[in-house]
Amino acid sequence: MKRLFQSALAAAVLTFAAGQTVAQTPPNVLIVGQIAEPQSLDPHAVTATNDFRILVNLYDGLVRFKDGTLEVEPALAESWDVSEDGKTYQFKLREDVKFHDGSDFSAEAVKFNFDRMLDKDHPFYNTGPFPLSFNFASISSVDVIDAHTVEFKLKEAFAPFLSNLAYPTGLIVSPDAVKKFGKDYGRHPSGTGAFKFGEWLSNQRVVIERNADHWNGTAKLDAVVFRPITDANTRVAEMMAGGLDVMVEVPPDNLASFKQDANFNVTEQAGPHVWFAILNTKEGPFADKRVRQAANYAVNKETLVTDVLQDTATVAAGPIPAAFNWVESAVEPYAYDPEKAKALLAQAGVENTELTFYVTEGGSGMLDPITMGAAIQADLQAVGFKVKIETYEWNTFLGRVNPGLKGKADMAEMAWMTNDPDTVPYLTLRTDAMPDKGGFNSGYYSNPEVDKLLEQARASSDQAERGKLYGQVQAIVHEDAPWLFVANWKQNAVTTAAVQGFELQPSFLLDLRGVAKP
């Protein structure tokens, strides 16, 4: 198999037809154009959807999202029971399932996975850090009942628990592989998924191969090659030339062209996504709420979603995407009102303030980040700010933003795709989610009322009650404006006409089990 990759896949096989150079990809091998190099192939150690798109094919979780929905269904767990108080979940596990390295999947393996993420005294806790282990902070203990039964005890009832288990941070890794490779496990992954790891050549490709022994049936493809192509124009050119079978996150400028070309199929899928700019509320001009509100009034978001994103998104009103239509929110997006922005800046005594704005070249859900950054810069400067943009490659960008903006920048682009209205505000806006506590509150926002509402909402099993509580969170955060609220995106991908069975998911993940390419 690797000889195939080294010859046919490295740059694809080139032939000449009608005076054009046209690439031919190997039969039954899917070439996917990704937006960035993965950080790691350890699902517990990463945060980017770019990485998760690979990982959900290498690993399984106890549960997964049902095809086309955000509903949870069995995966490695055949069934589960929940106690009346919502604090105990007992899972019955599938038998005779093996990891790709040949070791057995069992209740002990499940316990190892969660203890590794959550127990600082665990012998392999140092193979982290595990940035999204916040998703499982409600777990008090994981207990082995027998070889194929595992029980989770929670500190309190936690409504998003099953949904968080279905998210990629809940994917199950091989304990034997972690013990063997330690901190290097992310380069030597072993799961139970429909595909197993083939090779990873940095900045060239990640190759996964069909797992002939998968418990849920054999994938149709022989292999999938994920190629990191950070420049969107290069990605489009590769797709047009036939060097790719699938391209995710198509730039808006090119979407219409692909739709009109019979050689390609465009797939679109709405899902919970929010694109925003983090504002540094701890220091500098954005420590004043009036200045943060002024920034929101200053930026013409309608122009961004209509002209820059060409109607592939809608204007965001707050941190909770409109896709969660059961959240009771009457909050409207900030209007474009430069005069109001100027008045607020005058009230705050701000004049000709200099801002440092971190912009990324690309990344999961970041849409058209350089163009969007430039448009935001122009609108902010039109009301009196002086904005200096610093642009970074995606993984370098995350390395600067995730530890917090203090002493470095006043604002930074960011996007999240999520599976529950709890996830984004809990990980990014809660007082106890500051970067020094392992969270993603890089702008240091703190409001005790928001903290209280989030704790109440995640402890409730009544969706209507949760919807009201998250609606209150949306209203308060909108008013406090710790972010520049910009867009909610409708994801897209383009495939060649030869690709069959390809679908996008509301979870933004890329399940390739049912895809074929004759």
mmCIF file of C-alpha atoms in Angstrom, residues 53-180:
data_model
loop_
_atom_site.group_PDB
_atom_site.id
_atom_site.type_symbol
_atom_site.label_atom_id
_atom_site.label_comp_id
_atom_site.label_asym_id
_atom_site.label_seq_id
_atom_site.Cartn_x
_atom_site.Cartn_y
_atom_site.Cartn_z
ATOM 1 C CA ARG A 53 -12.196 14.952 10.415
ATOM 2 C CA ILE A 54 -9.352 12.450 10.280
ATOM 3 C CA LEU A 55 -9.759 11.021 13.777
ATOM 4 C CA VAL A 56 -13.418 9.956 13.559
ATOM 5 C CA ASN A 57 -12.332 7.505 10.863
ATOM 6 C CA LEU A 58 -9.492 6.028 12.942
ATOM 7 C CA TYR A 59 -11.397 5.703 16.215
ATOM 8 C CA ASP A 60 -14.803 4.906 17.666
ATOM 9 C CA GLY A 61 -16.389 6.262 20.823
ATOM 10 C CA LEU A 62 -18.813 4.620 23.207
ATOM 11 C CA VAL A 63 -21.537 6.474 21.319
ATOM 12 C CA ARG A 64 -21.670 8.497 18.105
ATOM 13 C CA PHE A 65 -23.907 10.983 16.342
ATOM 14 C CA LYS A 66 -26.635 9.367 14.277
ATOM 15 C CA ASP A 67 -26.180 9.968 10.550
ATOM 16 C CA GLY A 68 -27.467 13.420 9.554
ATOM 17 C CA THR A 69 -28.300 14.495 13.112
ATOM 18 C CA LEU A 70 -26.859 15.475 16.477
ATOM 19 C CA GLU A 71 -28.791 12.644 18.131
ATOM 20 C CA VAL A 72 -26.700 10.060 19.986
ATOM 21 C CA GLU A 73 -26.718 6.350 19.075
ATOM 22 C CA PRO A 74 -24.705 3.293 20.228
ATOM 23 C CA ALA A 75 -21.179 2.669 18.968
ATOM 24 C CA LEU A 76 -18.643 0.749 21.104
ATOM 25 C CA ALA A 77 -21.345 0.656 23.768
ATOM 26 C CA GLU A 78 -24.292 -1.513 22.751
ATOM 27 C CA SER A 79 -26.586 0.102 25.308
ATOM 28 C CA TRP A 80 -26.627 2.159 28.498
ATOM 29 C CA ASP A 81 -28.723 2.894 31.544
ATOM 30 C CA VAL A 82 -29.010 6.204 33.399
ATOM 31 C CA SER A 83 -29.938 6.474 37.076
ATOM 32 C CA GLU A 84 -33.015 8.457 38.107
ATOM 33 C CA ASP A 85 -30.899 11.255 39.556
ATOM 34 C CA GLY A 86 -28.913 11.529 36.295
ATOM 35 C CA LYS A 87 -25.592 10.968 38.084
ATOM 36 C CA THR A 88 -24.754 7.386 37.053
ATOM 37 C CA TYR A 89 -24.360 6.039 33.502
ATOM 38 C CA GLN A 90 -23.699 2.320 33.005
ATOM 39 C CA PHE A 91 -22.591 1.160 29.537
ATOM 40 C CA LYS A 92 -22.728 -2.388 28.178
ATOM 41 C CA LEU A 93 -19.791 -2.730 25.773
ATOM 42 C CA ARG A 94 -19.481 -4.723 22.562
ATOM 43 C CA GLU A 95 -17.510 -7.937 22.857
ATOM 44 C CA ASP A 96 -14.749 -9.217 20.564
ATOM 45 C CA VAL A 97 -13.676 -5.726 19.456
ATOM 46 C CA LYS A 98 -9.952 -5.162 18.992
ATOM 47 C CA PHE A 99 -7.801 -2.089 18.591
ATOM 48 C CA HIS A 100 -5.741 -1.818 15.416
ATOM 49 C CA ASP A 101 -2.637 -2.914 17.355
ATOM 50 C CA GLY A 102 -4.328 -6.227 18.199
ATOM 51 C CA SER A 103 -5.090 -5.475 21.845
ATOM 52 C CA ASP A 104 -8.581 -5.999 23.264
ATOM 53 C CA PHE A 105 -11.180 -3.279 23.720
ATOM 54 C CA SER A 106 -12.666 -3.623 27.217
ATOM 55 C CA ALA A 107 -14.041 -1.768 30.217
ATOM 56 C CA GLU A 108 -10.470 -1.436 31.501
ATOM 57 C CA ALA A 109 -9.533 0.319 28.249
ATOM 58 C CA VAL A 110 -12.421 2.770 28.685
ATOM 59 C CA LYS A 111 -11.380 3.513 32.250
ATOM 60 C CA PHE A 112 -7.772 4.056 31.106
ATOM 61 C CA ASN A 113 -8.908 6.610 28.514
ATOM 62 C CA PHE A 114 -10.851 8.821 30.881
ATOM 63 C CA ASP A 115 -8.490 8.458 33.835
ATOM 64 C CA ARG A 116 -5.626 9.441 31.530
ATOM 65 C CA MET A 117 -7.420 12.702 30.695
ATOM 66 C CA LEU A 118 -8.809 13.540 34.132
ATOM 67 C CA ASP A 119 -6.535 12.086 36.834
ATOM 68 C CA LYS A 120 -3.360 14.123 37.342
ATOM 69 C CA ASP A 121 -1.840 11.161 39.199
ATOM 70 C CA HIS A 122 -2.418 8.780 36.292
ATOM 71 C CA PRO A 123 0.911 7.406 34.996
ATOM 72 C CA PHE A 124 0.114 8.611 31.467
ATOM 73 C CA TYR A 125 -1.453 11.972 32.310
ATOM 74 C CA ASN A 126 1.851 13.500 31.179
ATOM 75 C CA THR A 127 1.148 12.380 27.589
ATOM 76 C CA GLY A 128 -1.208 15.385 27.373
ATOM 77 C CA PRO A 129 -2.147 18.174 27.692
ATOM 78 C CA PHE A 130 -5.812 17.351 27.101
ATOM 79 C CA PRO A 131 -7.406 20.724 26.268
ATOM 80 C CA LEU A 132 -11.019 19.546 25.894
ATOM 81 C CA SER A 133 -11.069 17.333 28.985
ATOM 82 C CA PHE A 134 -13.300 20.138 30.319
ATOM 83 C CA ASN A 135 -16.044 18.242 28.453
ATOM 84 C CA PHE A 136 -15.769 15.533 31.110
ATOM 85 C CA ALA A 137 -15.168 17.647 34.207
ATOM 86 C CA SER A 138 -18.458 16.342 35.630
ATOM 87 C CA ILE A 139 -17.041 12.790 35.947
ATOM 88 C CA SER A 140 -16.342 11.742 39.524
ATOM 89 C CA SER A 141 -15.133 8.216 38.742
ATOM 90 C CA VAL A 142 -15.043 5.558 36.029
ATOM 91 C CA ASP A 143 -15.522 2.058 37.430
ATOM 92 C CA VAL A 144 -15.074 -1.354 35.811
ATOM 93 C CA ILE A 145 -18.081 -3.533 36.662
ATOM 94 C CA ASP A 146 -16.887 -6.464 34.549
ATOM 95 C CA ALA A 147 -14.886 -6.939 31.339
ATOM 96 C CA HIS A 148 -17.663 -5.470 29.195
ATOM 97 C CA THR A 149 -19.509 -3.160 31.588
ATOM 98 C CA VAL A 150 -18.264 0.256 32.644
ATOM 99 C CA GLU A 151 -19.930 2.787 34.937
ATOM 100 C CA PHE A 152 -19.477 6.561 35.018
ATOM 101 C CA LYS A 153 -20.368 8.387 38.211
ATOM 102 C CA LEU A 154 -20.929 12.135 37.801
ATOM 103 C CA LYS A 155 -20.533 14.851 40.424
ATOM 104 C CA GLU A 156 -23.919 16.222 39.418
ATOM 105 C CA ALA A 157 -26.504 15.623 36.716
ATOM 106 C CA PHE A 158 -25.037 16.811 33.415
ATOM 107 C CA ALA A 159 -27.369 17.027 30.419
ATOM 108 C CA PRO A 160 -24.711 17.191 27.630
ATOM 109 C CA PHE A 161 -22.832 14.096 28.890
ATOM 110 C CA LEU A 162 -23.847 11.679 26.114
ATOM 111 C CA SER A 163 -23.398 14.362 23.470
ATOM 112 C CA ASN A 164 -19.897 15.073 24.778
ATOM 113 C CA LEU A 165 -19.082 11.350 24.642
ATOM 114 C CA ALA A 166 -20.065 11.410 20.956
ATOM 115 C CA TYR A 167 -17.739 14.355 20.316
ATOM 116 C CA PRO A 168 -14.195 13.385 19.183
ATOM 117 C CA THR A 169 -12.683 14.012 22.628
ATOM 118 C CA GLY A 170 -14.661 10.912 23.665
ATOM 119 C CA LEU A 171 -13.006 8.651 21.077
ATOM 120 C CA ILE A 172 -11.282 5.617 22.608
ATOM 121 C CA VAL A 173 -7.530 5.067 22.119
ATOM 122 C CA SER A 174 -5.534 1.895 22.679
ATOM 123 C CA PRO A 175 -3.990 1.845 26.182
ATOM 124 C CA ASP A 176 -1.242 -0.490 24.919
ATOM 125 C CA ALA A 177 -0.266 2.016 22.215
ATOM 126 C CA VAL A 178 -0.183 4.906 24.707
ATOM 127 C CA LYS A 179 2.000 2.839 27.035
ATOM 128 C CA LYS A 180 4.323 1.939 24.156
#
